[in-house]
mmCIF file of C-alpha atoms in Angstrom:
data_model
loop_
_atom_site.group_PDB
_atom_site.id
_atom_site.type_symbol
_atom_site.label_atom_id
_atom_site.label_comp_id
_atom_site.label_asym_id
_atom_site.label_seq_id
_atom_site.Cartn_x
_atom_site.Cartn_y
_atom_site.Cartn_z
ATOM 1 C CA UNK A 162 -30.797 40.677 41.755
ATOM 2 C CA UNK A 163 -29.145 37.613 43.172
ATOM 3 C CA UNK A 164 -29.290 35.371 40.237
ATOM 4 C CA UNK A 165 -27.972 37.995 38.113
ATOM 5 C CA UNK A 166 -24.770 38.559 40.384
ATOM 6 C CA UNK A 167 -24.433 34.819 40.666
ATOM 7 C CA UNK A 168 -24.575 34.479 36.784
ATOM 8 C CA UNK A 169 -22.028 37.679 36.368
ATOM 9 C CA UNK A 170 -19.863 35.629 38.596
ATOM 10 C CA UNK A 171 -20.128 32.545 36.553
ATOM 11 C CA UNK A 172 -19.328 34.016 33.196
ATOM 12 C CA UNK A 173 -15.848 33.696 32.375
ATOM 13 C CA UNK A 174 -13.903 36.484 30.605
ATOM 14 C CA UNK A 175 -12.968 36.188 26.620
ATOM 15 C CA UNK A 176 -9.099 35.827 27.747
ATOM 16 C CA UNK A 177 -10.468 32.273 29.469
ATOM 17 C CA UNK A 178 -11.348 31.301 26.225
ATOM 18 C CA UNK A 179 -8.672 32.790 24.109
ATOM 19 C CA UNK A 180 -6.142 30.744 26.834
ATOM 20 C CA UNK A 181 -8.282 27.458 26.687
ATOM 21 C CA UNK A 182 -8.177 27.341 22.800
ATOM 22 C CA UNK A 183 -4.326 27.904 22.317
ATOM 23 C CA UNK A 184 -4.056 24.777 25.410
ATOM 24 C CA UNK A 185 -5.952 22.804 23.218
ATOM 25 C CA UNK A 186 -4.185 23.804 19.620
ATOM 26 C CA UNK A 187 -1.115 23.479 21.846
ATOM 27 C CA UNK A 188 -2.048 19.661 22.919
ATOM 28 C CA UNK A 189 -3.032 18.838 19.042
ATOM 29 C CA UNK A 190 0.238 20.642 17.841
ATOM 30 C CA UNK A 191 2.203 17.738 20.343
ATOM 31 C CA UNK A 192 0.048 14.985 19.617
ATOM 32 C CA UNK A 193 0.703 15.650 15.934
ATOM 33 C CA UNK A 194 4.201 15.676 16.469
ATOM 34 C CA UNK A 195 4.839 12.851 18.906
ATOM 35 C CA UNK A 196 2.628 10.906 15.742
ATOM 36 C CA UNK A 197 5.158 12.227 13.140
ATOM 37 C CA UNK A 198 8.181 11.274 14.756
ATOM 38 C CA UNK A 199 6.783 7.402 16.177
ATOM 39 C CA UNK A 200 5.991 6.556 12.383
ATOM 40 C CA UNK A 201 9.196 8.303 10.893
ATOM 41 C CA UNK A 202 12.112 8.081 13.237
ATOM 42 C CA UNK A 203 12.305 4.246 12.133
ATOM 43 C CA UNK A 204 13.105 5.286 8.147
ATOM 44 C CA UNK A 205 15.437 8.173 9.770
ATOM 45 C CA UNK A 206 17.105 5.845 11.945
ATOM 46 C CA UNK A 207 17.476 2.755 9.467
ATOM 47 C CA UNK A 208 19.134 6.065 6.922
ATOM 48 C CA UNK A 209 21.629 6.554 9.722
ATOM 49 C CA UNK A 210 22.269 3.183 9.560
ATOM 50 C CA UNK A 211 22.741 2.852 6.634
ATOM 51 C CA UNK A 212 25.262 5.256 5.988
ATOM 52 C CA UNK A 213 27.532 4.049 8.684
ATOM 53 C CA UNK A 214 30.419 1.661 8.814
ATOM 54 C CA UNK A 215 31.609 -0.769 11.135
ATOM 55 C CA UNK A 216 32.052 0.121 14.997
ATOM 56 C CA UNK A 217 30.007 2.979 14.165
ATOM 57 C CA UNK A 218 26.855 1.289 13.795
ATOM 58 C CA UNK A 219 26.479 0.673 17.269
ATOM 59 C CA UNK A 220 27.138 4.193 18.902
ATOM 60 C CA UNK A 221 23.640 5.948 19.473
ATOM 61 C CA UNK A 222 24.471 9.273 17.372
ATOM 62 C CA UNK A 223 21.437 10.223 15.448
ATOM 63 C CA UNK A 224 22.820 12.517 12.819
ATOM 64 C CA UNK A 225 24.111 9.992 9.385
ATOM 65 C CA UNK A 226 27.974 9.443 8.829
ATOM 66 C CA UNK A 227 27.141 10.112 4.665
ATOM 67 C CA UNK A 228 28.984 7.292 3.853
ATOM 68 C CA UNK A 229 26.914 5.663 1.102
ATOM 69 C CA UNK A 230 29.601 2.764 0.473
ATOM 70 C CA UNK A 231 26.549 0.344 0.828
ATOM 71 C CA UNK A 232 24.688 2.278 -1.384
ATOM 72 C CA UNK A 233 27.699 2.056 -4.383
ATOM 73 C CA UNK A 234 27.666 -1.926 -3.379
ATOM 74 C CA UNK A 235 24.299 -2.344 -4.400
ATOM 75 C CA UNK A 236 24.423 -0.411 -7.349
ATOM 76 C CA UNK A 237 27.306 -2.019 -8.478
ATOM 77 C CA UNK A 238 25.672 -5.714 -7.723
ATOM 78 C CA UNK A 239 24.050 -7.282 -10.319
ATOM 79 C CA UNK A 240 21.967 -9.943 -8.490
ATOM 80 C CA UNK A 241 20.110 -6.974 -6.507
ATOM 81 C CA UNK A 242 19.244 -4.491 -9.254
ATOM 82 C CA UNK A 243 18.026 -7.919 -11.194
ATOM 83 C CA UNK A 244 15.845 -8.475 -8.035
ATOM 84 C CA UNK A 245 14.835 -5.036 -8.176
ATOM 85 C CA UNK A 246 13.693 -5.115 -12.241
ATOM 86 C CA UNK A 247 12.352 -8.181 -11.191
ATOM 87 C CA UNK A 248 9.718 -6.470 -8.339
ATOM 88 C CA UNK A 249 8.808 -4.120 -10.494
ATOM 89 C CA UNK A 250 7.820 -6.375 -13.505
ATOM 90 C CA UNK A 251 5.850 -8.437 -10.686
ATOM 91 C CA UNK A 252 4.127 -5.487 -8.993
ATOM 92 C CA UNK A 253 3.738 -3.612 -12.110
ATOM 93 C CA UNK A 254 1.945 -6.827 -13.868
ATOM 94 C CA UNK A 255 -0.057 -7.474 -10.885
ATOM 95 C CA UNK A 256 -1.495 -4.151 -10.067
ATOM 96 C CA UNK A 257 -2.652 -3.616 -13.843
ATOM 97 C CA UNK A 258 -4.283 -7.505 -14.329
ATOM 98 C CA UNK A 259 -6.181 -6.553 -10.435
ATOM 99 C CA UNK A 260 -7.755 -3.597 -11.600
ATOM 100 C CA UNK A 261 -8.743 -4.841 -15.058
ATOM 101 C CA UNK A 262 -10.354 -7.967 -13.388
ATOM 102 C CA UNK A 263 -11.127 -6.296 -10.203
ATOM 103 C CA UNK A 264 -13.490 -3.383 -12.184
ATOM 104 C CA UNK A 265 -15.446 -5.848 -14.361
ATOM 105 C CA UNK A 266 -16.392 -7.994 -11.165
ATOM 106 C CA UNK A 267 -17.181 -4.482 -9.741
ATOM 107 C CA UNK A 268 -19.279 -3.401 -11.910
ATOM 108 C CA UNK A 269 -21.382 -6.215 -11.825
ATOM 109 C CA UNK A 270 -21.231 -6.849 -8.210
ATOM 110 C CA UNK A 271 -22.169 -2.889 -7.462
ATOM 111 C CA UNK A 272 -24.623 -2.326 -10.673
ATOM 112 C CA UNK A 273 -25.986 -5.769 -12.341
ATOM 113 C CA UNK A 274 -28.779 -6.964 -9.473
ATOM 114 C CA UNK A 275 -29.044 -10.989 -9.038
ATOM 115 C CA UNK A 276 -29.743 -13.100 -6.438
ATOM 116 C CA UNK A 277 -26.373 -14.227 -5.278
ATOM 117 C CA UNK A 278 -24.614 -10.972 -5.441
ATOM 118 C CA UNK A 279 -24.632 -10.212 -1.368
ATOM 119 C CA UNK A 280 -22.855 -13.819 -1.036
ATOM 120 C CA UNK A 281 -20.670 -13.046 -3.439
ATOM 121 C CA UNK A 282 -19.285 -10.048 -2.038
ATOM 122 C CA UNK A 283 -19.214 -12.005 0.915
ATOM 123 C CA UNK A 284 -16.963 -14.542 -0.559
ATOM 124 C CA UNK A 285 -14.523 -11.472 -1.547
ATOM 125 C CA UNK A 286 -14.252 -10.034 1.225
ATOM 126 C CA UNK A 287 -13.344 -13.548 2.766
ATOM 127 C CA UNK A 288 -11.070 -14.544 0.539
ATOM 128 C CA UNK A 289 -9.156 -11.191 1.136
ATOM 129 C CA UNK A 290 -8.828 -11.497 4.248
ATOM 130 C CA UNK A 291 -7.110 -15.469 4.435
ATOM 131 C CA UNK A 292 -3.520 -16.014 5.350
ATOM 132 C CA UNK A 293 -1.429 -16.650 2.841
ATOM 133 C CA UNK A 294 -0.029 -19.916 4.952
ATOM 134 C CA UNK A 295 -3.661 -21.326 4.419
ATOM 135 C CA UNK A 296 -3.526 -21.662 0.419
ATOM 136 C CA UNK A 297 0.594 -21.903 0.481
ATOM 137 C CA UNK A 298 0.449 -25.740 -0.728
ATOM 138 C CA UNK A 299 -2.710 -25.456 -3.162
ATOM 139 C CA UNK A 300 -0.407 -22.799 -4.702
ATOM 140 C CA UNK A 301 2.574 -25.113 -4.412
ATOM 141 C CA UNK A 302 1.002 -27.487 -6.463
ATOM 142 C CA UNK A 303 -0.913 -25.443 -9.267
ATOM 143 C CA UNK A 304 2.377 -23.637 -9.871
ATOM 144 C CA UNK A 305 4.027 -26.838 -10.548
ATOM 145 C CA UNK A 306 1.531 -28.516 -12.554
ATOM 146 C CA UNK A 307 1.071 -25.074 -14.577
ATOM 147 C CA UNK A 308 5.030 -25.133 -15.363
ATOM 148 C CA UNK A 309 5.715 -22.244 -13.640
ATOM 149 C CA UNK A 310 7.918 -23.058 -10.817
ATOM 150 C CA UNK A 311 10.589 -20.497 -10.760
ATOM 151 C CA UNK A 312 9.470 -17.695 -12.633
ATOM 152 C CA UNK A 313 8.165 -14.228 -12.022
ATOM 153 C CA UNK A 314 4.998 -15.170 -13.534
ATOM 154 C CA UNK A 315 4.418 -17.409 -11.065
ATOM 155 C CA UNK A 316 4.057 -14.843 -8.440
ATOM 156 C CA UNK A 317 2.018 -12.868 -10.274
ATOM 157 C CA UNK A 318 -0.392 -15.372 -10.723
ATOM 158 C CA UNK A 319 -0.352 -15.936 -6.738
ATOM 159 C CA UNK A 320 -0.406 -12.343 -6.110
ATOM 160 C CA UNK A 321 -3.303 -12.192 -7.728
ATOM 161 C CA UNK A 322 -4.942 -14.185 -5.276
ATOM 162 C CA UNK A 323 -5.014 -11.307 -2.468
ATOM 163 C CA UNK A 324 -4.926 -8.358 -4.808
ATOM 164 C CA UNK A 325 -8.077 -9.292 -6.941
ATOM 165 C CA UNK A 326 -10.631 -9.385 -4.324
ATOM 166 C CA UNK A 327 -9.196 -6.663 -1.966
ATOM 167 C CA UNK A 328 -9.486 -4.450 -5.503
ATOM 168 C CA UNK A 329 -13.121 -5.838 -6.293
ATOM 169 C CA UNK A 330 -14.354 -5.389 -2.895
ATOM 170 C CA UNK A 331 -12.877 -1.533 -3.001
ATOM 171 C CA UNK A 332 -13.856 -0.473 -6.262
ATOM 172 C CA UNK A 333 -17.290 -2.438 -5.989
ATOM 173 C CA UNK A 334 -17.731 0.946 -3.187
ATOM 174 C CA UNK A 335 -16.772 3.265 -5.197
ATOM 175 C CA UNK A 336 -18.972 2.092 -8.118
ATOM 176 C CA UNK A 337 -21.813 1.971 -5.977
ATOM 177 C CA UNK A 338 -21.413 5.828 -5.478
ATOM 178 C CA UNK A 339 -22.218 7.058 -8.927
ATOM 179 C CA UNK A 340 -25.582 7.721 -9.613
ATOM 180 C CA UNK A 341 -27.754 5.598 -11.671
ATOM 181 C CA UNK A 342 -29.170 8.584 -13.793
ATOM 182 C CA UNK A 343 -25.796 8.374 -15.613
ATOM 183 C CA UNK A 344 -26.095 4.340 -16.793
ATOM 184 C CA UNK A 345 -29.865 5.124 -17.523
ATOM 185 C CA UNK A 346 -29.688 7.601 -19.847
ATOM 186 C CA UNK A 347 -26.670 5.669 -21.741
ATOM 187 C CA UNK A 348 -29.076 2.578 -21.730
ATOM 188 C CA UNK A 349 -31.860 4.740 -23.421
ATOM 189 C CA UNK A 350 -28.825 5.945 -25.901
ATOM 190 C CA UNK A 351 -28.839 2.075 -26.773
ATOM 191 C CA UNK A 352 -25.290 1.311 -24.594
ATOM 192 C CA UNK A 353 -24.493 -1.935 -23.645
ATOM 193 C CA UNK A 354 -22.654 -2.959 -20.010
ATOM 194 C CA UNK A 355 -19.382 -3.280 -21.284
ATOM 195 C CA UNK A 356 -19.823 0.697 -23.363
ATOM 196 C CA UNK A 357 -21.264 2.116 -20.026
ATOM 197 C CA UNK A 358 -18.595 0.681 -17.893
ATOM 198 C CA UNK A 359 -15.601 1.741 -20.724
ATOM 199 C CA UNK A 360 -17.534 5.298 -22.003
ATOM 200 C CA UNK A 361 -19.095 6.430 -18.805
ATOM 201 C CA UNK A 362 -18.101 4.961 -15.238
ATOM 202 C CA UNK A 363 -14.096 4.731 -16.617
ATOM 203 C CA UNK A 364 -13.260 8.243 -17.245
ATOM 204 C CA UNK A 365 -15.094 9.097 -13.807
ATOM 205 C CA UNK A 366 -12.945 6.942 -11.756
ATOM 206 C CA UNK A 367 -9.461 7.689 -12.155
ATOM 207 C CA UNK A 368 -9.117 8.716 -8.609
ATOM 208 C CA UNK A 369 -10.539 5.419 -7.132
ATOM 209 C CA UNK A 370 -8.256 3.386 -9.539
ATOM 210 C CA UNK A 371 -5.421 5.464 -8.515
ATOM 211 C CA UNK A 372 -5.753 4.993 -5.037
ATOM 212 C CA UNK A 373 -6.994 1.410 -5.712
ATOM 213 C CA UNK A 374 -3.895 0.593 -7.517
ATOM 214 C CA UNK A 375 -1.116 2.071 -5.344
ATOM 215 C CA UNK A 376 -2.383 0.060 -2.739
ATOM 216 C CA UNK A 377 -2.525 -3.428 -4.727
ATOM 217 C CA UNK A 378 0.943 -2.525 -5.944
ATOM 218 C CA UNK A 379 2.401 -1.757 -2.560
ATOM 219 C CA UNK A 380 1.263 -5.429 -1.508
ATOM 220 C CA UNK A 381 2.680 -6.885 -4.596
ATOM 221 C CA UNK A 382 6.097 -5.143 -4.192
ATOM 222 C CA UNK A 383 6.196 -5.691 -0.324
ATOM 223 C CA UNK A 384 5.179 -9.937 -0.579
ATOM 224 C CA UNK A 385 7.850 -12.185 1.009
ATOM 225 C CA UNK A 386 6.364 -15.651 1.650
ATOM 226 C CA UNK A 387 5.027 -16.496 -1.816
ATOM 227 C CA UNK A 388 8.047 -14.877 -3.237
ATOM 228 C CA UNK A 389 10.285 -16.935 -0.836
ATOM 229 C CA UNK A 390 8.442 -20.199 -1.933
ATOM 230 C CA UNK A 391 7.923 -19.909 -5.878
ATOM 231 C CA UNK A 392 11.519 -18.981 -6.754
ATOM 232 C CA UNK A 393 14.937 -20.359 -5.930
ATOM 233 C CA UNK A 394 17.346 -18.815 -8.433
ATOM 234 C CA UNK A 395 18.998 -15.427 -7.626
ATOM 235 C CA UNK A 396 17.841 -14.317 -11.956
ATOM 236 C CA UNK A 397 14.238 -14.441 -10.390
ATOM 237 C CA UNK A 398 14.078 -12.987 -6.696
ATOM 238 C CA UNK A 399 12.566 -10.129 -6.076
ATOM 239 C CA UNK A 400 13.666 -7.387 -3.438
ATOM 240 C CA UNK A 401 12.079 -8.709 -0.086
ATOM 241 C CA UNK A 402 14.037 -11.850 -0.995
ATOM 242 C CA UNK A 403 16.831 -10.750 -1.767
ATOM 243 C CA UNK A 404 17.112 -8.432 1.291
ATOM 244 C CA UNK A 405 16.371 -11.091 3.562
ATOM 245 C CA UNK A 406 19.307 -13.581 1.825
ATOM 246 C CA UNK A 407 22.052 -10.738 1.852
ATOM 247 C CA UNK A 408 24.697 -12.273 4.136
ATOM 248 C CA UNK A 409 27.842 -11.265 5.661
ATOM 249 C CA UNK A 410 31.814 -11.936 4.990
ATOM 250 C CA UNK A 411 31.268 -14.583 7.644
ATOM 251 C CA UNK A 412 28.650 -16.423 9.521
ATOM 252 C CA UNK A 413 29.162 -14.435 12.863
ATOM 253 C CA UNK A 414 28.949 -11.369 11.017
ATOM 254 C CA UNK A 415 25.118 -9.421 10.958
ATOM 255 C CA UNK A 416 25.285 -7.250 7.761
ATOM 256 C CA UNK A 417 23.219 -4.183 9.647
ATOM 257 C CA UNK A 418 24.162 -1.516 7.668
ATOM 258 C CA UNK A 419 23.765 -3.317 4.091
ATOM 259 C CA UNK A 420 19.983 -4.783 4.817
ATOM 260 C CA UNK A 421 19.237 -1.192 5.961
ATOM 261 C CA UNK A 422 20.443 0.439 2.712
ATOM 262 C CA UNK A 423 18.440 -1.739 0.820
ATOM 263 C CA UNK A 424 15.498 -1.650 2.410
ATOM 264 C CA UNK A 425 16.096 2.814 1.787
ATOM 265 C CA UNK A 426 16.850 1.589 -1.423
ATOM 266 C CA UNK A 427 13.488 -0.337 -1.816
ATOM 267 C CA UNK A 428 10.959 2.346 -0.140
ATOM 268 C CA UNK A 429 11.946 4.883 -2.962
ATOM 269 C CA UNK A 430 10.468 3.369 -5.636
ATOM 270 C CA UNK A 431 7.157 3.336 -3.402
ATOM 271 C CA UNK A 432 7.373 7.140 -2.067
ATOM 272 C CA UNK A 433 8.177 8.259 -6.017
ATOM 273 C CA UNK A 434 5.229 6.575 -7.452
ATOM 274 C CA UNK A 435 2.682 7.762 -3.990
ATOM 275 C CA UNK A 436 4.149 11.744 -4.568
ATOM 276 C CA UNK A 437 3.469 11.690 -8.362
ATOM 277 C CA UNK A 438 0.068 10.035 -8.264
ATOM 278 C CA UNK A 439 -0.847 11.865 -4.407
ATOM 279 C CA UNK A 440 -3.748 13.999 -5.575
ATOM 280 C CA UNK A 441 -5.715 11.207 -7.305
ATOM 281 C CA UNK A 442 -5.132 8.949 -3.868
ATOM 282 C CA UNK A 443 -6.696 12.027 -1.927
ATOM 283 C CA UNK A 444 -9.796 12.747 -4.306
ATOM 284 C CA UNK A 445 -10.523 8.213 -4.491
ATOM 285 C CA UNK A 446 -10.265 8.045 -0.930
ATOM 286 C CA UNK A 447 -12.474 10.901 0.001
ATOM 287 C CA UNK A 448 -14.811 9.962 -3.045
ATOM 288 C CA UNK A 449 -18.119 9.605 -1.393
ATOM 289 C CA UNK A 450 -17.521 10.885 1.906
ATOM 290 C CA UNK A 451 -19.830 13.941 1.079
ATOM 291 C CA UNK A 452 -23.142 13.724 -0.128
ATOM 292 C CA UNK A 453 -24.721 17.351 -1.544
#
């Protein structure tokens, strides 16, 4: 009789329960929020600032002015939307040479079995991972002796260096998820490597490529030091360049506003290409992370 008044008295009602779950919906609701406004109040702010003119730049008010003055200015300059066309030959190049190379050495890294294939992947994944400072005069050099010095496909031949094995090491993953049933029965069909990779493992992989190649292309577009290094006329510049070389009317004078309009100016190119291709990114990063 005592244990069951003790364990009446321990029981909490339903309305504990109800209360505890709307605390803890309540605490994910704010953590979500505080998240949301750390990672976006930066692009809000540099907007504000970039629609604002002189003395106003420095006042703390957080709603814009709408004065898109800088905006018209780099419209209207030639040297910038030439830097522009000039990213998005790079990044565009670069991102579709990656994933051609990339898949082939992913296919046989994930299907072909051979004795060295663990230390190459190894190798990748190393590579990927080097600064850029530590290769910056091997570059220097093959760029020159290749006749390429000053030209956009010098950078894409350097951007290659980081995009290639971060895409072989990704897509080498995803490759490894399909099931070997599929390549067997299109060897029996008489199907060679290069027919199961185009006929079979292709069309299933759109996702992963997707995904794959947003990413390679946001390091392409976003890559200052090589870009910095390889070219010296304003004709062949890209954007990160040219945004860091965009000066004042004079030497004391910090061009705030105009650096954050272009770098608005920049990021849309990146958000418009991630919205049109965002389902494929979901389905290739989530590829895999069921099993049934």
């Amino acid at each position: 009789m005592a244990n069951a008044i003790a364990q009446k008295a321990l029981r909490k009602p339903a309305a504990y329960y109800r209360m505890r779950r709307r605390v803890v919906r309540g605490l994910q609701i704010l953590a979500l929020l505080l998240v949301l406004i750390y990672t976006l109040f930066p692009y809000y702010w540099a907007f504000v600032s970039s629609t604002k003119q002189g003395a106003a730049l420095y006042r703390s008010a957080l709603m814009p002015a709408l004065d898109f003055t800088y905006y018209r200015q780099l419209i209207d300059n030639p040297v910038f939307m030439g830097s522009l066309l000039n990213s998005a030959y790079v990044a565009v190049s670069t991102t579709f040479l990656s994933l051609i190379i990339g898949l082939s050495a992913a296919y046989a890294l994930g299907r072909i079995e051979f004795p060295q294939r663990r230390a190459i992947l190894m190798i990748v994944l190393m590579i990927s991972i080097f600064p850029q400072v530590v290769v910056l005069s091997g570059m220097f050099e093959l760029i020159n002796w290749l006749g390429l010095f000053n030209r956009p496909s010098a950078l894409i031949l350097t951007y290659l260096l980081s995009t290639v094995p971060f895409t072989t090491w990704i897509l080498t993953t995803f490759i490894r998820e399909f099931p070997r049933e599929l390549e067997e029965a299109a060897i029996i069909d008489g199907c060679s490597h290069f027919r199961i990779l185009m006929k079979v493992l292709l069309p299933l992989m759109g996702p992963s490529l997707a995904s794959t190649g947003i990413l390679a292309f946001i390091l392409a577009w976003n890559e200052f030091l090589f870009a910095l290094t390889f070219t010296l006329t304003d004709e062949n510049r890209t954007v990160p360049v040219a945004i860091g070389l965009i000066a004042g009317t004079s030497r004391y004078e910090y061009p705030f506003g105009q650096i954050m309009a272009a770098s608005i100016t920049v990021t849309l190119p990146l958000i418009a290409v991630v919205l049109v291709f965002q389902r494929r990114i979901v389905a290739g990063l989530t590829a895999g992370a069921v099993k049934g």
